[in-house]
Amino acid sequence: MIGIRTRDRGWLRPLNGVESPAVRLVCFPHSGGSAATFRAWSPAMPKEASLLAVQYPGHADRIAEAPADSVAEIGSHVAEELLRLDPAPCALFGHSLGALVAYETARALQSSGSAARWLFVSGSPAPRLAGGGTTHRAGDEELWGALRDLGGIDADVADNAELRELLLPVLRSDITLNETYRPAKDAAPLHCQVRGYYTTGDPLVNGAQLDAWAGVSTGRFGVRAWPGGHFWFLADPTELIGDIRAVLAESEVLR
């Protein structure tokens, strides 16, 4: 498939129309996910909260673009775009690969003097435990099957040969970013509040790996677990959104 790039679409996609927000929630998709993953969150957002989602290159409306070379590269670009927006308290949420990208974005924002106030991470080991694995080097059938078994591919897509051909390169690129990720050895600690989420049936991450996120920041840390698999929040994000809202409300940024 040959794509034609018409213009630079940027990294952020607004999912509601809130102007002058009391807080800005920025969401980072998992491997193979897109900004549209978080469209269903919009009705549950407080009226004074702006909801944004990140669109990785090579995905959805950026399908003509070459994929990113590293997690840190994505984080740097997203931070640059956020810094061009009107100032507002910023919260970052990421699931799986998205958790690592959210962390690198938080690092870039802090280095620029405009630190995020909250970092919400789900379904990913802490940065120092992340990376590793050889799934990105698996054959197409094995890779597709592994993702299908995790629940990351809809049933109506799993057996569609044309969609598989279109999606596999993007999925492989994302998984490569995840499995080859290494945090900077000299990374300074963040100063934001960190909240972690995991599920008891997730084969990719456990409670101890989520607890290790406490070490990335000097700020307050908490963790919450639910039953379910790796992609638990895709089916019904209600409880997750409710928990995020409760954490934000503690700081009184939401009325």
Short mmCIF file of C-alpha atoms in Angstrom, two decimals:
data_model
loop_
_atom_site.label_atom_id
_atom_site.label_comp_id
_atom_site.label_asym_id
_atom_site.label_seq_id
_atom_site.Cartn_x
_atom_site.Cartn_y
_atom_site.Cartn_z
CA MET A 1 0.00 0.00 0.00
CA ILE A 2 1.35 3.42 -0.99
CA GLY A 3 0.30 6.39 1.12
CA ILE A 4 0.54 10.06 0.28
CA ARG A 5 1.35 12.52 3.02
CA THR A 6 -0.65 15.71 2.47
CA ARG A 7 0.39 17.63 5.57
CA ASP A 8 1.82 17.22 9.03
CA ARG A 9 -1.15 16.27 11.18
CA GLY A 10 0.73 16.55 14.46
CA TRP A 11 0.66 14.26 17.48
CA LEU A 12 -2.42 15.28 19.46
CA ARG A 13 -6.09 14.68 18.68
CA PRO A 14 -8.67 16.64 20.72
CA LEU A 15 -11.58 14.39 21.67
CA ASN A 16 -13.81 17.04 23.20
CA GLY A 17 -14.18 20.75 22.68
CA VAL A 18 -13.22 22.14 26.08
CA GLU A 19 -11.57 25.56 25.93
CA SER A 20 -9.52 26.99 28.81
CA PRO A 21 -9.62 23.66 30.67
CA ALA A 22 -9.15 23.27 34.40
CA VAL A 23 -7.13 20.12 33.61
CA ARG A 24 -5.87 18.44 30.47
CA LEU A 25 -5.91 14.60 30.26
CA VAL A 26 -3.63 13.22 27.55
CA CYS A 27 -4.04 9.53 26.63
CA PHE A 28 -1.42 7.29 24.99
CA PRO A 29 -2.52 4.14 23.09
CA HIS A 30 -1.20 0.61 23.41
CA SER A 31 0.65 -1.21 20.60
CA GLY A 32 -1.54 -1.13 17.52
CA GLY A 33 -3.93 1.35 19.11
CA SER A 34 -4.84 4.81 17.88
CA ALA A 35 -6.24 8.04 19.25
CA ALA A 36 -9.72 6.68 18.50
CA THR A 37 -9.22 4.15 21.31
CA PHE A 38 -10.11 6.92 23.76
CA ARG A 39 -13.04 8.48 21.91
CA ALA A 40 -15.47 6.57 24.14
CA TRP A 41 -13.98 8.35 27.18
CA SER A 42 -15.30 11.74 26.12
CA PRO A 43 -18.87 11.44 27.56
CA ALA A 44 -17.42 10.52 30.97
CA MET A 45 -15.12 13.52 31.17
CA PRO A 46 -15.94 16.41 33.52
CA LYS A 47 -17.14 19.47 31.59
CA GLU A 48 -14.04 21.43 32.60
CA ALA A 49 -11.54 18.74 31.51
CA SER A 50 -9.94 18.65 28.08
CA LEU A 51 -9.42 15.14 26.65
CA LEU A 52 -6.60 14.61 24.14
CA ALA A 53 -5.18 11.44 22.63
CA VAL A 54 -1.85 10.83 20.95
CA GLN A 55 -1.66 9.57 17.38
CA TYR A 56 1.56 7.67 16.67
CA PRO A 57 3.08 7.94 13.19
CA GLY A 58 2.08 5.03 10.96
CA HIS A 59 -1.35 4.80 12.63
CA ALA A 60 -4.81 5.80 11.41
CA ASP A 61 -4.68 9.28 9.82
CA ARG A 62 -0.85 9.15 9.95
CA ILE A 63 -0.59 5.83 8.14
CA ALA A 64 1.57 7.33 5.37
CA GLU A 65 4.27 8.33 7.85
CA ALA A 66 7.26 6.25 8.87
CA PRO A 67 7.01 4.84 12.42
CA ALA A 68 8.98 6.39 15.26
CA ASP A 69 12.45 5.09 16.07
CA SER A 70 12.08 5.07 19.85
CA VAL A 71 9.70 5.59 22.76
CA ALA A 72 11.74 8.60 23.90
CA GLU A 73 11.41 10.18 20.44
CA ILE A 74 7.62 10.01 20.67
CA GLY A 75 7.66 11.45 24.17
CA SER A 76 9.82 14.37 23.07
CA HIS A 77 7.53 15.27 20.17
CA VAL A 78 4.35 15.01 22.25
CA ALA A 79 5.88 17.21 24.94
CA GLU A 80 6.83 19.84 22.36
CA GLU A 81 3.26 19.95 21.09
CA LEU A 82 1.79 20.13 24.60
CA LEU A 83 4.09 23.03 25.45
CA ARG A 84 2.55 25.03 22.60
CA LEU A 85 -0.92 24.83 24.19
CA ASP A 86 -2.27 27.33 26.70
CA PRO A 87 -1.04 26.40 30.20
CA ALA A 88 -3.22 23.99 32.21
CA PRO A 89 -2.54 21.26 34.79
CA CYS A 90 -1.61 18.17 32.80
CA ALA A 91 -2.39 14.50 33.48
CA LEU A 92 -0.95 11.69 31.34
CA PHE A 93 -2.49 8.22 30.96
CA GLY A 94 -0.94 5.36 29.03
CA HIS A 95 -1.64 1.65 28.68
CA SER A 96 1.08 -0.93 27.90
CA LEU A 97 3.39 0.72 25.32
CA GLY A 98 1.45 3.91 26.03
CA ALA A 99 2.54 3.85 29.67
CA LEU A 100 6.19 4.04 28.65
CA VAL A 101 5.48 6.81 26.14
CA ALA A 102 3.56 8.73 28.81
CA TYR A 103 6.55 8.36 31.15
CA GLU A 104 8.98 9.67 28.52
CA THR A 105 6.60 12.55 27.81
CA ALA A 106 6.54 13.37 31.54
CA ARG A 107 10.34 13.40 31.57
CA ALA A 108 10.47 15.74 28.57
CA LEU A 109 7.87 18.08 30.06
CA GLN A 110 9.73 18.24 33.37
CA SER A 111 13.02 18.95 31.61
CA SER A 112 11.30 21.86 29.86
CA GLY A 113 10.12 23.35 33.14
CA SER A 114 6.46 22.51 32.65
CA ALA A 115 6.01 19.24 34.52
CA ALA A 116 2.89 17.10 34.36
CA ARG A 117 1.07 16.84 37.69
CA TRP A 118 -0.17 13.26 37.30
CA LEU A 119 1.08 10.13 35.56
CA PHE A 120 -1.41 7.26 35.22
CA VAL A 121 0.11 4.00 33.96
CA SER A 122 -1.61 0.73 33.11
CA GLY A 123 -0.54 -2.72 31.96
CA SER A 124 3.21 -2.09 31.83
CA PRO A 125 6.20 -2.88 34.02
CA ALA A 126 8.05 0.12 35.39
CA PRO A 127 10.68 1.55 33.02
CA ARG A 128 13.66 -0.18 34.67
CA LEU A 129 11.86 -3.55 34.30
CA ALA A 130 10.41 -2.93 30.85
CA GLY A 131 11.80 -4.02 27.50
CA GLY A 132 13.06 -7.40 26.47
CA GLY A 133 11.23 -10.09 24.57
CA THR A 134 11.39 -11.45 21.04
CA THR A 135 7.77 -11.25 19.92
CA HIS A 136 8.67 -8.52 17.43
CA ARG A 137 10.91 -11.05 15.61
CA ALA A 138 8.20 -13.71 15.34
CA GLY A 139 6.68 -14.74 12.03
CA ASP A 140 3.48 -13.11 10.90
CA GLU A 141 1.25 -16.02 11.92
CA GLU A 142 2.82 -16.31 15.37
CA LEU A 143 2.72 -12.57 15.99
CA TRP A 144 -0.90 -12.24 14.88
CA GLY A 145 -1.91 -15.24 16.95
CA ALA A 146 -0.20 -13.91 20.08
CA LEU A 147 -2.02 -10.59 19.81
CA ARG A 148 -5.33 -12.30 19.10
CA ASP A 149 -4.93 -14.49 22.17
CA LEU A 150 -4.27 -11.42 24.34
CA GLY A 151 -7.53 -9.90 23.19
CA GLY A 152 -5.95 -7.03 21.32
CA ILE A 153 -7.59 -7.84 17.99
CA ASP A 154 -11.34 -7.74 17.47
CA ALA A 155 -12.93 -11.00 16.39
CA ASP A 156 -14.25 -9.43 13.15
CA VAL A 157 -10.70 -8.32 12.29
CA ALA A 158 -8.78 -11.45 13.28
CA ASP A 159 -9.77 -13.45 10.18
CA ASN A 160 -9.70 -10.58 7.69
CA ALA A 161 -6.63 -11.16 5.53
CA GLU A 162 -6.57 -7.65 4.04
CA LEU A 163 -6.77 -5.94 7.41
CA ARG A 164 -4.12 -8.25 8.81
CA GLU A 165 -1.77 -7.31 5.98
CA LEU A 166 -2.40 -3.63 6.71
CA LEU A 167 -2.08 -3.85 10.49
CA LEU A 168 0.81 -6.29 10.97
CA PRO A 169 3.63 -3.86 10.05
CA VAL A 170 2.24 -1.26 12.47
CA LEU A 171 1.83 -3.82 15.25
CA ARG A 172 5.33 -5.19 14.70
CA SER A 173 6.81 -1.69 14.82
CA ASP A 174 4.99 -0.86 18.06
CA ILE A 175 6.01 -4.12 19.72
CA THR A 176 9.58 -3.51 18.61
CA LEU A 177 9.52 -0.13 20.35
CA ASN A 178 8.20 -1.78 23.49
CA GLU A 179 10.58 -4.73 23.55
CA THR A 180 13.69 -2.71 22.71
CA TYR A 181 12.90 0.08 25.16
CA ARG A 182 15.56 1.02 27.69
CA PRO A 183 15.19 3.99 30.04
CA ALA A 184 17.94 6.57 30.25
CA LYS A 185 20.49 5.55 32.89
CA ASP A 186 20.72 9.12 34.16
CA ALA A 187 16.97 9.78 34.21
CA ALA A 188 16.08 12.26 36.95
CA PRO A 189 13.12 11.34 39.13
CA LEU A 190 9.78 12.87 38.27
CA HIS A 191 7.98 15.02 40.82
CA CYS A 192 4.39 14.18 39.88
CA GLN A 193 1.82 11.87 41.45
CA VAL A 194 1.89 8.37 39.92
CA ARG A 195 -1.07 5.97 39.86
CA GLY A 196 -0.70 2.43 38.50
CA TYR A 197 -3.26 -0.09 37.25
CA TYR A 198 -3.03 -3.78 36.47
CA THR A 199 -5.25 -6.83 36.17
CA THR A 200 -4.87 -10.13 37.95
CA GLY A 201 -5.23 -12.10 34.72
CA ASP A 202 -2.67 -10.18 32.66
CA PRO A 203 0.14 -12.52 31.49
CA LEU A 204 2.40 -9.58 30.62
CA VAL A 205 2.60 -7.70 33.93
CA ASN A 206 2.06 -8.39 37.62
CA GLY A 207 1.57 -6.40 40.80
CA ALA A 208 5.25 -6.28 41.70
CA GLN A 209 6.12 -4.82 38.31
CA LEU A 210 3.45 -2.16 38.78
CA ASP A 211 4.63 -1.39 42.31
CA ALA A 212 8.06 -0.60 40.88
CA TRP A 213 6.57 2.51 39.22
CA ALA A 214 6.83 4.09 42.68
CA GLY A 215 10.55 4.54 41.99
CA VAL A 216 10.12 6.88 39.00
CA SER A 217 8.89 9.84 41.04
CA THR A 218 9.27 11.58 44.36
CA GLY A 219 5.53 12.22 44.33
CA ARG A 220 2.69 10.25 45.86
CA PHE A 221 2.16 6.73 44.50
CA GLY A 222 -0.84 4.41 44.46
CA VAL A 223 -1.90 1.27 42.62
CA ARG A 224 -5.18 -0.45 41.92
CA ALA A 225 -5.96 -3.89 40.51
CA TRP A 226 -8.99 -5.37 38.79
CA PRO A 227 -9.82 -8.82 37.40
CA GLY A 228 -9.38 -9.25 33.68
CA GLY A 229 -6.80 -9.62 30.92
CA HIS A 230 -4.30 -7.29 29.31
CA PHE A 231 -6.88 -5.32 27.34
CA TRP A 232 -9.47 -5.19 30.11
CA PHE A 233 -10.16 -1.45 29.82
CA LEU A 234 -11.16 -1.61 26.14
CA ALA A 235 -14.42 -3.40 26.93
CA ASP A 236 -15.56 -1.05 29.68
CA PRO A 237 -13.37 1.81 30.92
CA THR A 238 -15.99 3.10 33.40
CA GLU A 239 -14.19 2.11 36.61
CA LEU A 240 -10.82 3.25 35.30
CA ILE A 241 -12.15 6.66 34.29
CA GLY A 242 -13.88 6.95 37.64
CA ASP A 243 -10.63 6.28 39.48
CA ILE A 244 -8.74 8.83 37.39
CA ARG A 245 -11.46 11.41 38.04
CA ALA A 246 -11.30 10.71 41.78
CA VAL A 247 -7.53 11.27 41.84
CA LEU A 248 -7.87 14.54 39.92
CA ALA A 249 -10.67 15.68 42.20
CA GLU A 250 -8.44 15.24 45.26
CA SER A 251 -6.38 18.20 44.05
CA GLU A 252 -9.51 20.31 43.59
CA VAL A 253 -8.73 21.06 39.95
CA LEU A 254 -12.20 19.69 39.21
CA ARG A 255 -15.19 21.34 40.79
#
